[in-house]
XYZ file of C-alpha atoms in Angstrom:
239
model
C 0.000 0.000 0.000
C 1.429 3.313 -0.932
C 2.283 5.541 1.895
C 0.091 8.777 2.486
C 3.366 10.844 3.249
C 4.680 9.863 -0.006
C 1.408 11.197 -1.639
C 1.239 14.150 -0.371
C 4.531 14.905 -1.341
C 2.854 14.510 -4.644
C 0.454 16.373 -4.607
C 2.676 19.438 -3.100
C 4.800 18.624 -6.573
C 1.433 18.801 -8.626
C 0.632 22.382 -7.035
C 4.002 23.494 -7.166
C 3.580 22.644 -10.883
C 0.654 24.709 -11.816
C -1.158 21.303 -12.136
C -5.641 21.896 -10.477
C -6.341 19.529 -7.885
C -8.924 18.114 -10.642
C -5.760 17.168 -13.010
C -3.839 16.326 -9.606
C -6.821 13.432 -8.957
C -6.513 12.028 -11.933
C -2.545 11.393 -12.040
C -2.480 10.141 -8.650
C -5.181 7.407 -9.335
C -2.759 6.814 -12.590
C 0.494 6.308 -10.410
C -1.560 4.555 -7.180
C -5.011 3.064 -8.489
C -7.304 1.800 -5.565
C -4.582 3.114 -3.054
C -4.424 6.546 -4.122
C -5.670 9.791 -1.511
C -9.225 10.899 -2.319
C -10.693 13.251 -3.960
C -11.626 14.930 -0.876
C -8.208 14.420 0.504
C -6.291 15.874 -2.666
C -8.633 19.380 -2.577
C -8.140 19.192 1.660
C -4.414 19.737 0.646
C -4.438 22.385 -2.222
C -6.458 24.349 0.300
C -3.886 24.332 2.406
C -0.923 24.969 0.247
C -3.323 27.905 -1.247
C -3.117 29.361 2.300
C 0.608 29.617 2.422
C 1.220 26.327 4.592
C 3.490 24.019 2.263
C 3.702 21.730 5.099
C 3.017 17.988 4.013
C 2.997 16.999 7.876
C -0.642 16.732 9.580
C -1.736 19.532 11.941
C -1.443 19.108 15.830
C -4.536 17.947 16.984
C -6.078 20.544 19.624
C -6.807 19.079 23.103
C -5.073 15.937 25.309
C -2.737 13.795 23.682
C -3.847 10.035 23.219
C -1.674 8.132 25.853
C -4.000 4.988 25.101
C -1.823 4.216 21.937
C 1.360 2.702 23.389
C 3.398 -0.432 23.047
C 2.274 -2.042 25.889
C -1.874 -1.387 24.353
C -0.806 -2.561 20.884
C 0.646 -5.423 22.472
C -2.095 -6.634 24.031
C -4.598 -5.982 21.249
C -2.273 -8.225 19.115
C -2.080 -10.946 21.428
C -6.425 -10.611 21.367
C -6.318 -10.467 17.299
C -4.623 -13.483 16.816
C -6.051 -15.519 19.141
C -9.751 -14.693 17.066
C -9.540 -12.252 14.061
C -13.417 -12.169 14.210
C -13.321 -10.608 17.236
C -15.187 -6.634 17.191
C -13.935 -3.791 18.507
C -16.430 -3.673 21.243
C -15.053 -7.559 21.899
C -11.555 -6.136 22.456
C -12.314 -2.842 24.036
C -14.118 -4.752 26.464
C -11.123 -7.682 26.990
C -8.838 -5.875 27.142
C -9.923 -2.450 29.314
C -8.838 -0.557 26.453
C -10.964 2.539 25.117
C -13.094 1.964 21.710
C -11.547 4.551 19.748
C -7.907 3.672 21.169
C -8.615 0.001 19.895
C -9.822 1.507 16.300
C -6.358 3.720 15.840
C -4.368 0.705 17.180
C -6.025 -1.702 14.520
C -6.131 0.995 11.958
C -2.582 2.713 12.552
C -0.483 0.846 14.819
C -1.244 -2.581 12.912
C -1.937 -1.583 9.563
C -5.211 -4.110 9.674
C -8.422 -3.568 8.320
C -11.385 -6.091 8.558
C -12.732 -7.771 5.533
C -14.922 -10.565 4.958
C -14.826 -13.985 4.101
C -13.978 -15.535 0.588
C -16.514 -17.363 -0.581
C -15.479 -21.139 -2.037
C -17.445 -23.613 -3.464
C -16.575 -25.942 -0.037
C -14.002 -26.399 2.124
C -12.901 -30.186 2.497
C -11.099 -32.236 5.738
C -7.982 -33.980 5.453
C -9.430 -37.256 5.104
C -11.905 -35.316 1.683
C -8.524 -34.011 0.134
C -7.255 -37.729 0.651
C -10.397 -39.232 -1.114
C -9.798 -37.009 -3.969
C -6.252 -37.572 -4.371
C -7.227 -41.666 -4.318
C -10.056 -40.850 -7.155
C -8.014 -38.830 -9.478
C -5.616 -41.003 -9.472
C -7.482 -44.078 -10.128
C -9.105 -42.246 -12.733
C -5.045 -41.697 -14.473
C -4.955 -45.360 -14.376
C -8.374 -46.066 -16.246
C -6.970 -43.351 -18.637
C -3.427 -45.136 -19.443
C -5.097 -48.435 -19.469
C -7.978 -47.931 -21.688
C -7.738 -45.331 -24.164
C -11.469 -45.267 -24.566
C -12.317 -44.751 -21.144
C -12.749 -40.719 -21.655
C -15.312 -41.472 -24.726
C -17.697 -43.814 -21.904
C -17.867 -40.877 -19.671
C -21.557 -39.453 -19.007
C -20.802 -36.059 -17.131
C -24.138 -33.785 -16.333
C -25.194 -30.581 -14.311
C -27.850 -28.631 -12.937
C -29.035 -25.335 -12.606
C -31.604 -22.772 -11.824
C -33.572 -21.047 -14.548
C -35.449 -18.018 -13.682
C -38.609 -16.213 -15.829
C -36.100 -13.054 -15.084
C -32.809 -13.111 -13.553
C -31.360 -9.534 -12.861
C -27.935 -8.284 -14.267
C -25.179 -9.251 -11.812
C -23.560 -6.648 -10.231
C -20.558 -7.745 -12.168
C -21.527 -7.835 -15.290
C -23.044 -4.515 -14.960
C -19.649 -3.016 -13.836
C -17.800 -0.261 -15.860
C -15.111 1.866 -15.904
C -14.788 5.194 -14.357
C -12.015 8.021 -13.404
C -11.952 9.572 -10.132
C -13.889 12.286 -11.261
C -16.548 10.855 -13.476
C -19.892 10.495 -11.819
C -20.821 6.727 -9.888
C -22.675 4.773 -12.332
C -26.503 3.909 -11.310
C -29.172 0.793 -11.697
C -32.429 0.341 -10.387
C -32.738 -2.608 -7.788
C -34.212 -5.393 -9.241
C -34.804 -9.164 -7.836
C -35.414 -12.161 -9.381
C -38.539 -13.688 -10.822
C -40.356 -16.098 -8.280
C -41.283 -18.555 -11.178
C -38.258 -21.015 -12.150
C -37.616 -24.309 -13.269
C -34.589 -26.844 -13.295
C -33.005 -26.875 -15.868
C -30.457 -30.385 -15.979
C -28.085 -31.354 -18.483
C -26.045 -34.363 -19.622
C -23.614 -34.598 -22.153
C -22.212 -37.693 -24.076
C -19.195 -38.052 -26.585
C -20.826 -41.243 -27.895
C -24.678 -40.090 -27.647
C -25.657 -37.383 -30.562
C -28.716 -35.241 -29.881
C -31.168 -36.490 -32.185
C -30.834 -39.808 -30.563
C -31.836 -38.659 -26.919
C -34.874 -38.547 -25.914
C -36.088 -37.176 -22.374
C -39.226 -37.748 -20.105
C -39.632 -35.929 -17.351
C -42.641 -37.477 -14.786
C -43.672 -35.059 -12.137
C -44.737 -36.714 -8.305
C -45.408 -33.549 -6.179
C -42.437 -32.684 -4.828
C -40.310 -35.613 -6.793
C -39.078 -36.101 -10.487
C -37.528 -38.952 -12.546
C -35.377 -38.250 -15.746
C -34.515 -40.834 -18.611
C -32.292 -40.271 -21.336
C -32.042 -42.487 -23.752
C -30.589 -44.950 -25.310
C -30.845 -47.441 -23.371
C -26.933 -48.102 -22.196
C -26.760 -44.805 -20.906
C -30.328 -44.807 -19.274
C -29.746 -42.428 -15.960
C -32.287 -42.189 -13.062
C -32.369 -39.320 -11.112
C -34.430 -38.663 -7.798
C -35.058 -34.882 -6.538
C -36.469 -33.965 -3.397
C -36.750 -30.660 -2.987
């Protein structure tokens, strides 16, 4: 992450040049991207240097000093952090007798930690799943060298959820945009509550003309056939 100091430094440079805090915006998001000083930031400084204070070094705060922020405090929060990084700030503030606010600048400035969430995976698997896996792919490497067929008998399938209207993804609906450009907008939409399953199977040896599907609906339970008959699948849903 690029350092704030640093920054301002060059946006003093920038003003120094002639350069509008507009222009100034725009090169520093060039140079830094998502870590660059904002917009607000940038015109904060130009103000200043407009004033006749060329001083990159923040103002003295008026009132007390913080005494809460020591190495003893950042210590202890550290020690609380990594024994449970989901803990809040009220969680530690209250463990460890330290002030809310003091916690937030030692998290924030003396650790250089910000809280984020959770990566989302498609699972997470135990030893003894990673093991299982290992075992099947590599029985499968066998079939492979010992039959050179065996990738042409494979019947592989999936499933999914079909909506009457599914909403652009916020992804997909993503743009670009320069500091200065105005925040792109949508209208919220959700998804339609009618929907069917849509399943699939596919087959090297099977062309399309030859399969032939029924579907037989039981309240809350369906059967599938595809045909022909070697490669006749039964599938049970319960939903």
């Amino acid at each position: 992450m690029a350092d704030q100091k640093e920054q301002r430094v060059c946006v003093k440079f920038c003003f120094l040049l002639g350069k509008t805090a507009a222009e100034t915006v725009g090169m520093l998001w060039q140079a830094f991207n998502d870590d660059a000083l904002g917009k607000s930031q940038v015109y904060e400084w130009f103000s200043r240097f407009k004033s006749g204070n060329m001083s990159t070094e923040d103002m003295p705060r008026p009132g007390r000093p913080s005494t809460g922020r020591n190495d003893e405090n950042i210590a202890k929060i550290k020690r609380a952090i990594d024994e449970d990084r989901r803990k809040t700030i009220d969680q530690l503030s209250e463990e460890t007798n330290i002030s809310w606010s003091t916690v937030q600048r030692i998290l924030t400035e003396g650790l250089h930690m910000r809280r984020v969430s959770a990566k989302f995976v498609p699972r997470l698997l135990g030893d003894d799943q990673r093991e299982n896996r290992v075992n099947v792919c590599r029985n499968l490497k066998s079939e492979v060298q010992n039959d050179p067929e065996f990738l042409k008998r494979i019947v592989t399938g999936d499933e999914s959820w079909c909506y009457g209207y599914d909403p652009e993804s916020k992804q997909s609906s993503s743009q670009w945009k320069t500091p200065t450009s105005p925040q792109p907008k949508k209208v919220r939409q959700v998804r339609s509550n009618v929907k069917t399953t849509l399943i699939c199977f596919f087959d090297v040896n099977v062309k399309g003309t030859n399969i032939q599907a029924k579907i037989k609906n039981n309240k809350n339970k369906f059967w599938l056939f595809l045909g022909p008959p070697s490669y006749t699948v039964s599938i049970k849903n319960t939903q």
